[in-house]
PDB file of C-alpha atoms and ligand atoms in Angstrom:
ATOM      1  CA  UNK A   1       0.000   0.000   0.000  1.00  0.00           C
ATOM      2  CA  UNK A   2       0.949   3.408  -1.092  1.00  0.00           C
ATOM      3  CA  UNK A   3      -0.201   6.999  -0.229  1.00  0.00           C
ATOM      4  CA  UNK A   4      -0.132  10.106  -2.932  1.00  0.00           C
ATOM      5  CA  UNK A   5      -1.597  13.678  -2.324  1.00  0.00           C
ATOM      6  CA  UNK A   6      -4.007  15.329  -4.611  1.00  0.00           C
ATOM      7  CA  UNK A   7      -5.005  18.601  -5.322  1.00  0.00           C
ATOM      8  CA  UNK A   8      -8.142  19.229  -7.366  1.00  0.00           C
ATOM      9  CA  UNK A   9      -7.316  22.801  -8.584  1.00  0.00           C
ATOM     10  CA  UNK A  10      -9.216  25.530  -8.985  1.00  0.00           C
ATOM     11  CA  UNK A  11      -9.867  25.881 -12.443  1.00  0.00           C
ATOM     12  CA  UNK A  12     -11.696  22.166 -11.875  1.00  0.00           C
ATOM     13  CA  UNK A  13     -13.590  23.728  -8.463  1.00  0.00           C
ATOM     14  CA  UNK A  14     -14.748  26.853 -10.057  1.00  0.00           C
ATOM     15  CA  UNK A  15     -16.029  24.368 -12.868  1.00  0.00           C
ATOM     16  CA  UNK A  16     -17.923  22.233  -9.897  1.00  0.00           C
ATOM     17  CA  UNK A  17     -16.211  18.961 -11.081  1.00  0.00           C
ATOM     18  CA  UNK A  18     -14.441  17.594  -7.870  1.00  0.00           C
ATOM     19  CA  UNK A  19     -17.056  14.813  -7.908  1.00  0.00           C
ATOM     20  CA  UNK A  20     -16.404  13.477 -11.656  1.00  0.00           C
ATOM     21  CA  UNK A  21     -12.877  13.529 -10.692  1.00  0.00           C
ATOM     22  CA  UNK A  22     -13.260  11.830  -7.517  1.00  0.00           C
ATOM     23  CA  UNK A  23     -15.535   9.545  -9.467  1.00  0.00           C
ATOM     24  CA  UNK A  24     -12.576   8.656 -11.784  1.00  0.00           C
ATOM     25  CA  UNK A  25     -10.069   8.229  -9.270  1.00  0.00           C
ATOM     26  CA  UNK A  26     -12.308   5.856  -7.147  1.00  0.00           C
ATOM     27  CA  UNK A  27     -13.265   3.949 -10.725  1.00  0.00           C
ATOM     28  CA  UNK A  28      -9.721   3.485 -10.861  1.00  0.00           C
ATOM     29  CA  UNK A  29      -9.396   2.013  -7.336  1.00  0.00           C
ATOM     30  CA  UNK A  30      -8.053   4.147  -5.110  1.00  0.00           C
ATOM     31  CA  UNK A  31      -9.167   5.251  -1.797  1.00  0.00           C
ATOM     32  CA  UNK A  32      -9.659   8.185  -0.380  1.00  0.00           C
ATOM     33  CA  UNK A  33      -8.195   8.458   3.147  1.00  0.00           C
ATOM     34  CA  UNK A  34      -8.022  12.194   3.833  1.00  0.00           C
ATOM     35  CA  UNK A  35      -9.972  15.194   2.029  1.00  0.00           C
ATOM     36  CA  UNK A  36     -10.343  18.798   2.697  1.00  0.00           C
ATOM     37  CA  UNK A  37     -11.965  21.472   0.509  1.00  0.00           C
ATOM     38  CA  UNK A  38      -9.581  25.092   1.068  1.00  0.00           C
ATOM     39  CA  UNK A  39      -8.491  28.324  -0.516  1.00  0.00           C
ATOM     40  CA  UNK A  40      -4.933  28.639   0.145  1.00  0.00           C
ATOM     41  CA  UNK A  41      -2.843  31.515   0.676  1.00  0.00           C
ATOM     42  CA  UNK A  42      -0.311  33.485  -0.928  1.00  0.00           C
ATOM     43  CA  UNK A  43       2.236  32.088   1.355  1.00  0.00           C
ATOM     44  CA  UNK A  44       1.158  28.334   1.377  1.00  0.00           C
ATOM     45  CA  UNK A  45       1.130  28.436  -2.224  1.00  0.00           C
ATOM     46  CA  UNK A  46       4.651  29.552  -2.029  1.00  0.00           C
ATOM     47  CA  UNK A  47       5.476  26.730   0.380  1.00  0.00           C
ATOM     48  CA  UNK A  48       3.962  24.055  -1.658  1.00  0.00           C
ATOM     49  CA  UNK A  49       5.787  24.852  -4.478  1.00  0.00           C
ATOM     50  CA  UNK A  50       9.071  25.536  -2.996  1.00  0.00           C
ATOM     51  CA  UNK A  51      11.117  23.472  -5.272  1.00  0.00           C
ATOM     52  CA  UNK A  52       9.608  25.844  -8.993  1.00  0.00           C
ATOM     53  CA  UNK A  53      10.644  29.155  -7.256  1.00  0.00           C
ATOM     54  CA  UNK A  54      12.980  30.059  -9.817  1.00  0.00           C
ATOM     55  CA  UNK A  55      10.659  28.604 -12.808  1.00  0.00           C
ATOM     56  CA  UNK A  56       9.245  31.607 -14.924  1.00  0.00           C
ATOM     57  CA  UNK A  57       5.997  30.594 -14.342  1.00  0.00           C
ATOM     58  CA  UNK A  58       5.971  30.696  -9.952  1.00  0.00           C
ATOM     59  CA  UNK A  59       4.515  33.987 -10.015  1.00  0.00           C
ATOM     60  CA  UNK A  60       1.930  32.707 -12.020  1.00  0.00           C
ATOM     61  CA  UNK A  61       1.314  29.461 -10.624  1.00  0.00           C
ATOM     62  CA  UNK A  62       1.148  30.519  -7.021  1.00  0.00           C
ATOM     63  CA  UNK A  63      -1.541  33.261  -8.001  1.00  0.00           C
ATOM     64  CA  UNK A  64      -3.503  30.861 -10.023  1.00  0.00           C
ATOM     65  CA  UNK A  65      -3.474  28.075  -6.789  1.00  0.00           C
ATOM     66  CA  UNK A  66      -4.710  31.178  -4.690  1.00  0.00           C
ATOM     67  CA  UNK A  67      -7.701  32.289  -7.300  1.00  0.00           C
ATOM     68  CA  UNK A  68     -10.421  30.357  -5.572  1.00  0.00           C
ATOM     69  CA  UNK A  69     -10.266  27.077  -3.644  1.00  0.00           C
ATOM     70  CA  UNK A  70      -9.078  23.827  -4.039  1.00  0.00           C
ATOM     71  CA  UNK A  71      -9.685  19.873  -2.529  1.00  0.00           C
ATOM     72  CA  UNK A  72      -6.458  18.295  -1.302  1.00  0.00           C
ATOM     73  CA  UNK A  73      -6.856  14.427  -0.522  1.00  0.00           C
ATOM     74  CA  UNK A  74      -4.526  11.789   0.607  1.00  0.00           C
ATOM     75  CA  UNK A  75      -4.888   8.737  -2.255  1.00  0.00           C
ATOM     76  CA  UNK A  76      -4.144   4.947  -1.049  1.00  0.00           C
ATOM     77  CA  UNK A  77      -3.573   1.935  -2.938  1.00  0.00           C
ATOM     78  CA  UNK A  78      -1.135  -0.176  -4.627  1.00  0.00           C
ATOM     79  CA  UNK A  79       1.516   2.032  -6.730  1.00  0.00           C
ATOM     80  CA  UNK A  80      -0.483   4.823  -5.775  1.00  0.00           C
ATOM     81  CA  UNK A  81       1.841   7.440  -6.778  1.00  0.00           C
ATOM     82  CA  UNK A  82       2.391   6.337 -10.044  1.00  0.00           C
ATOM     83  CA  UNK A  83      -1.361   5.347 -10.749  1.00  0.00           C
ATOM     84  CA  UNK A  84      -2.557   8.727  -9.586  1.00  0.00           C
ATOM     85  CA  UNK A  85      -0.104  10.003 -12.389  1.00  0.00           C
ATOM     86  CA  UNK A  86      -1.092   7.967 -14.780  1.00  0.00           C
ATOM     87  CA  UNK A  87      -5.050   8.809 -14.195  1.00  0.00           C
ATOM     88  CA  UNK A  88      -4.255  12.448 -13.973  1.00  0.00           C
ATOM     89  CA  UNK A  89      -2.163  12.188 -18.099  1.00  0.00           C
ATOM     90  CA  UNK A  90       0.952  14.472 -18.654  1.00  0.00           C
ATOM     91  CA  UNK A  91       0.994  17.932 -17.176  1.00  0.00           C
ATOM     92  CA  UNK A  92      -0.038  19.662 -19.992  1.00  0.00           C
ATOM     93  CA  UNK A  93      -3.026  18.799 -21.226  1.00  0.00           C
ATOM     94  CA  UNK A  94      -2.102  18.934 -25.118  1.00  0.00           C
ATOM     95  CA  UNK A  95      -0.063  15.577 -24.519  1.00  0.00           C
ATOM     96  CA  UNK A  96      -2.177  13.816 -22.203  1.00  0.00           C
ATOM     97  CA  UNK A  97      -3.494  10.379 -23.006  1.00  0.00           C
ATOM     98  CA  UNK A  98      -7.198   9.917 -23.948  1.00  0.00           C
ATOM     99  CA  UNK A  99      -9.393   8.882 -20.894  1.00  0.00           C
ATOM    100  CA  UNK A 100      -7.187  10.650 -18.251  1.00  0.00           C
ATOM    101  CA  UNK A 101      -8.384  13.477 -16.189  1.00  0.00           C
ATOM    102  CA  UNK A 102      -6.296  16.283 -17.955  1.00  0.00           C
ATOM    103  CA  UNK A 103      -7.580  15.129 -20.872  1.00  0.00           C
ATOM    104  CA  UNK A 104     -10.994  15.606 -19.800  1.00  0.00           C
ATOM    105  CA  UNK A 105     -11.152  18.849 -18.266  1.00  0.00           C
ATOM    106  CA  UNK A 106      -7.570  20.437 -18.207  1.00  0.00           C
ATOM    107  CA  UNK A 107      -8.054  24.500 -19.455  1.00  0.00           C
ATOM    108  CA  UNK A 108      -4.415  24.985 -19.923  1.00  0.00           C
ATOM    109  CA  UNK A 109      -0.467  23.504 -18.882  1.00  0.00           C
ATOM    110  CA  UNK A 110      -1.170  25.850 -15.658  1.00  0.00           C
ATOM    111  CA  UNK A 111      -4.693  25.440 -15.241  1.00  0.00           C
ATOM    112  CA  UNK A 112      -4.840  21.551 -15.582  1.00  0.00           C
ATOM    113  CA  UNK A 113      -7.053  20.573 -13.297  1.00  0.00           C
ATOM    114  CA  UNK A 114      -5.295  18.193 -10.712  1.00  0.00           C
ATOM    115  CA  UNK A 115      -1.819  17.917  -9.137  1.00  0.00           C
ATOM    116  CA  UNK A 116      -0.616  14.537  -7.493  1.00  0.00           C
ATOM    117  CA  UNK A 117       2.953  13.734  -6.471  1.00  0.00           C
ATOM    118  CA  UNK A 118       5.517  12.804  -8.265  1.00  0.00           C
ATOM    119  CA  UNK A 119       7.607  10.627  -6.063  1.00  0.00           C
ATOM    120  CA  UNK A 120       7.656   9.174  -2.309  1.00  0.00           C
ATOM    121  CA  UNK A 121       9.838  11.824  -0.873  1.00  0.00           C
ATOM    122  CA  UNK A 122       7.725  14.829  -2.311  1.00  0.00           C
ATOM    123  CA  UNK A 123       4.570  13.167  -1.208  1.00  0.00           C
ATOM    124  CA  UNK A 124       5.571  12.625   2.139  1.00  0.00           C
ATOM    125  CA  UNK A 125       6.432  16.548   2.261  1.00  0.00           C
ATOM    126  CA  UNK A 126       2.908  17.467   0.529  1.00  0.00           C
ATOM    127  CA  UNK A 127       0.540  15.031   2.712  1.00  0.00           C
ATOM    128  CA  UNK A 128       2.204  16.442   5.768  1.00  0.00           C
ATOM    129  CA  UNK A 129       2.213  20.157   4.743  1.00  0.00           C
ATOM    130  CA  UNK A 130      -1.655  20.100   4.144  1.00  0.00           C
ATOM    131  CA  UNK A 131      -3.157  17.259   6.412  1.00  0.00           C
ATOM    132  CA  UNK A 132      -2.062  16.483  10.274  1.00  0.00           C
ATOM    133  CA  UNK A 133      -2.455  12.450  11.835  1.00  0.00           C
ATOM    134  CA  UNK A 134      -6.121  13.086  12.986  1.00  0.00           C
ATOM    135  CA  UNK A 135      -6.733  14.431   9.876  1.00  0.00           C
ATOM    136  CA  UNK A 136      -5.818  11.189   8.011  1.00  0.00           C
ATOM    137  CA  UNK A 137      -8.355   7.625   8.369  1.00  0.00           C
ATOM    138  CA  UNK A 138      -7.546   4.470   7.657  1.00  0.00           C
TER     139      UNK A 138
HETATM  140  P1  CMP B   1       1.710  20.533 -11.039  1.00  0.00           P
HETATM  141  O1  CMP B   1       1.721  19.056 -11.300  1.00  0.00           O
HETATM  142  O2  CMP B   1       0.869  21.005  -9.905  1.00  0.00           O
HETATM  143  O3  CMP B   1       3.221  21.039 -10.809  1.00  0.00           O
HETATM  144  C1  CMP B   1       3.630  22.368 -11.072  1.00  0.00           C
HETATM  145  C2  CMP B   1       2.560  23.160 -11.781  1.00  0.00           C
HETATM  146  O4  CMP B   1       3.036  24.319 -12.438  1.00  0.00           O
HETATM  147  C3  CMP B   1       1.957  22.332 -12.889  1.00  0.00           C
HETATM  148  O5  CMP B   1       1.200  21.258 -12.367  1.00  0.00           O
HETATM  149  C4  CMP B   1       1.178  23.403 -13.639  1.00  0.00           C
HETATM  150  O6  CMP B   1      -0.056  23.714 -13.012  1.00  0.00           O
HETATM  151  C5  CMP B   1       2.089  24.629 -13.483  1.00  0.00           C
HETATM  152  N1  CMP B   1       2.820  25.009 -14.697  1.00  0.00           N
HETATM  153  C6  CMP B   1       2.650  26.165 -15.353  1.00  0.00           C
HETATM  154  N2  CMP B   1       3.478  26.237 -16.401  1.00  0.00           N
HETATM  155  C7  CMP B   1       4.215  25.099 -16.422  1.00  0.00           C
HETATM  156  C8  CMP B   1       5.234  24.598 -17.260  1.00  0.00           C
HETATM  157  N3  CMP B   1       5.688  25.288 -18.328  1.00  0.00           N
HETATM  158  N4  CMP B   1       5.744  23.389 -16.974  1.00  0.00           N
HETATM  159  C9  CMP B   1       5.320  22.681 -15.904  1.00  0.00           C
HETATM  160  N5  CMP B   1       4.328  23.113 -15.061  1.00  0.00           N
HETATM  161  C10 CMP B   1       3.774  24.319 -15.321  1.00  0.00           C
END
């Protein structure tokens, strides 16, 4: 068993979708063991995305993740970080596969809908920044 963290962003909230795309990720077997619906700020934007400071598009990004709110959720199952990835297609939208969720509904390579993490290390960081142990069920 493996745990990623998800973000439905806030082009996808503003769009009222977080239940088709909790829909796919639960037709594709994982399980949802922590879920909160937020609007971040400024400064936890920042924090989350620490490691693209110096990318030309932080600015952007951070004010984007701060434009309205988002649902973060802790994902479990087997290969769960690379499954999420795979369900969610390639991070921007023009390359991602048919049937995944950027496909679907992505606007944009910023706006695209959902993040999940990318490796154990970073997920461990993300799940903890967002979600404390009460927070998270079995
Ligand atoms: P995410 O998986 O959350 O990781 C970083 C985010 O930066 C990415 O999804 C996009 O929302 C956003 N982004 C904007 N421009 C780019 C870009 N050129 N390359 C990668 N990510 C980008």
């Amino acid at each position: 068993m493996e745990r990623t963290f998800s973000i439905i962003k806030p082009d996808a909230v503003a769009r009222n979708l977080q239940g088709e795309i909790l829909a796919m990720i639960q037709a594709a077997g994982l399980r949802i063991v922590a879920m909160k619906q937020i609007r971040m700020t400024r400064a936890q934007a920042e924090g989350f995305y620490a490691v693209h400071r110096e990318k030309p598009f932080f600015n952007s990004l951070t004010e984007y993740m701060t434009s309205g709110p988002v649902v973060c959720s802790i994902l479990e199952g087997d290969d769960a970080i690379r499954r999420y990835r795979e369900i969610m297609g390639a991070t921007n939208p023009a390359n991602a596969a048919e049937g995944t969720i950027r496909k679907k509904y992505a606007q944009s390579i910023e706006a695209n809908s959902v993040h999940g993490s990318d490796a154990p290390e970073t997920a461990a960081f993300e799940m903890g920044y967002f979600f404390n142990a009460l927070e998270i069920t079995g």
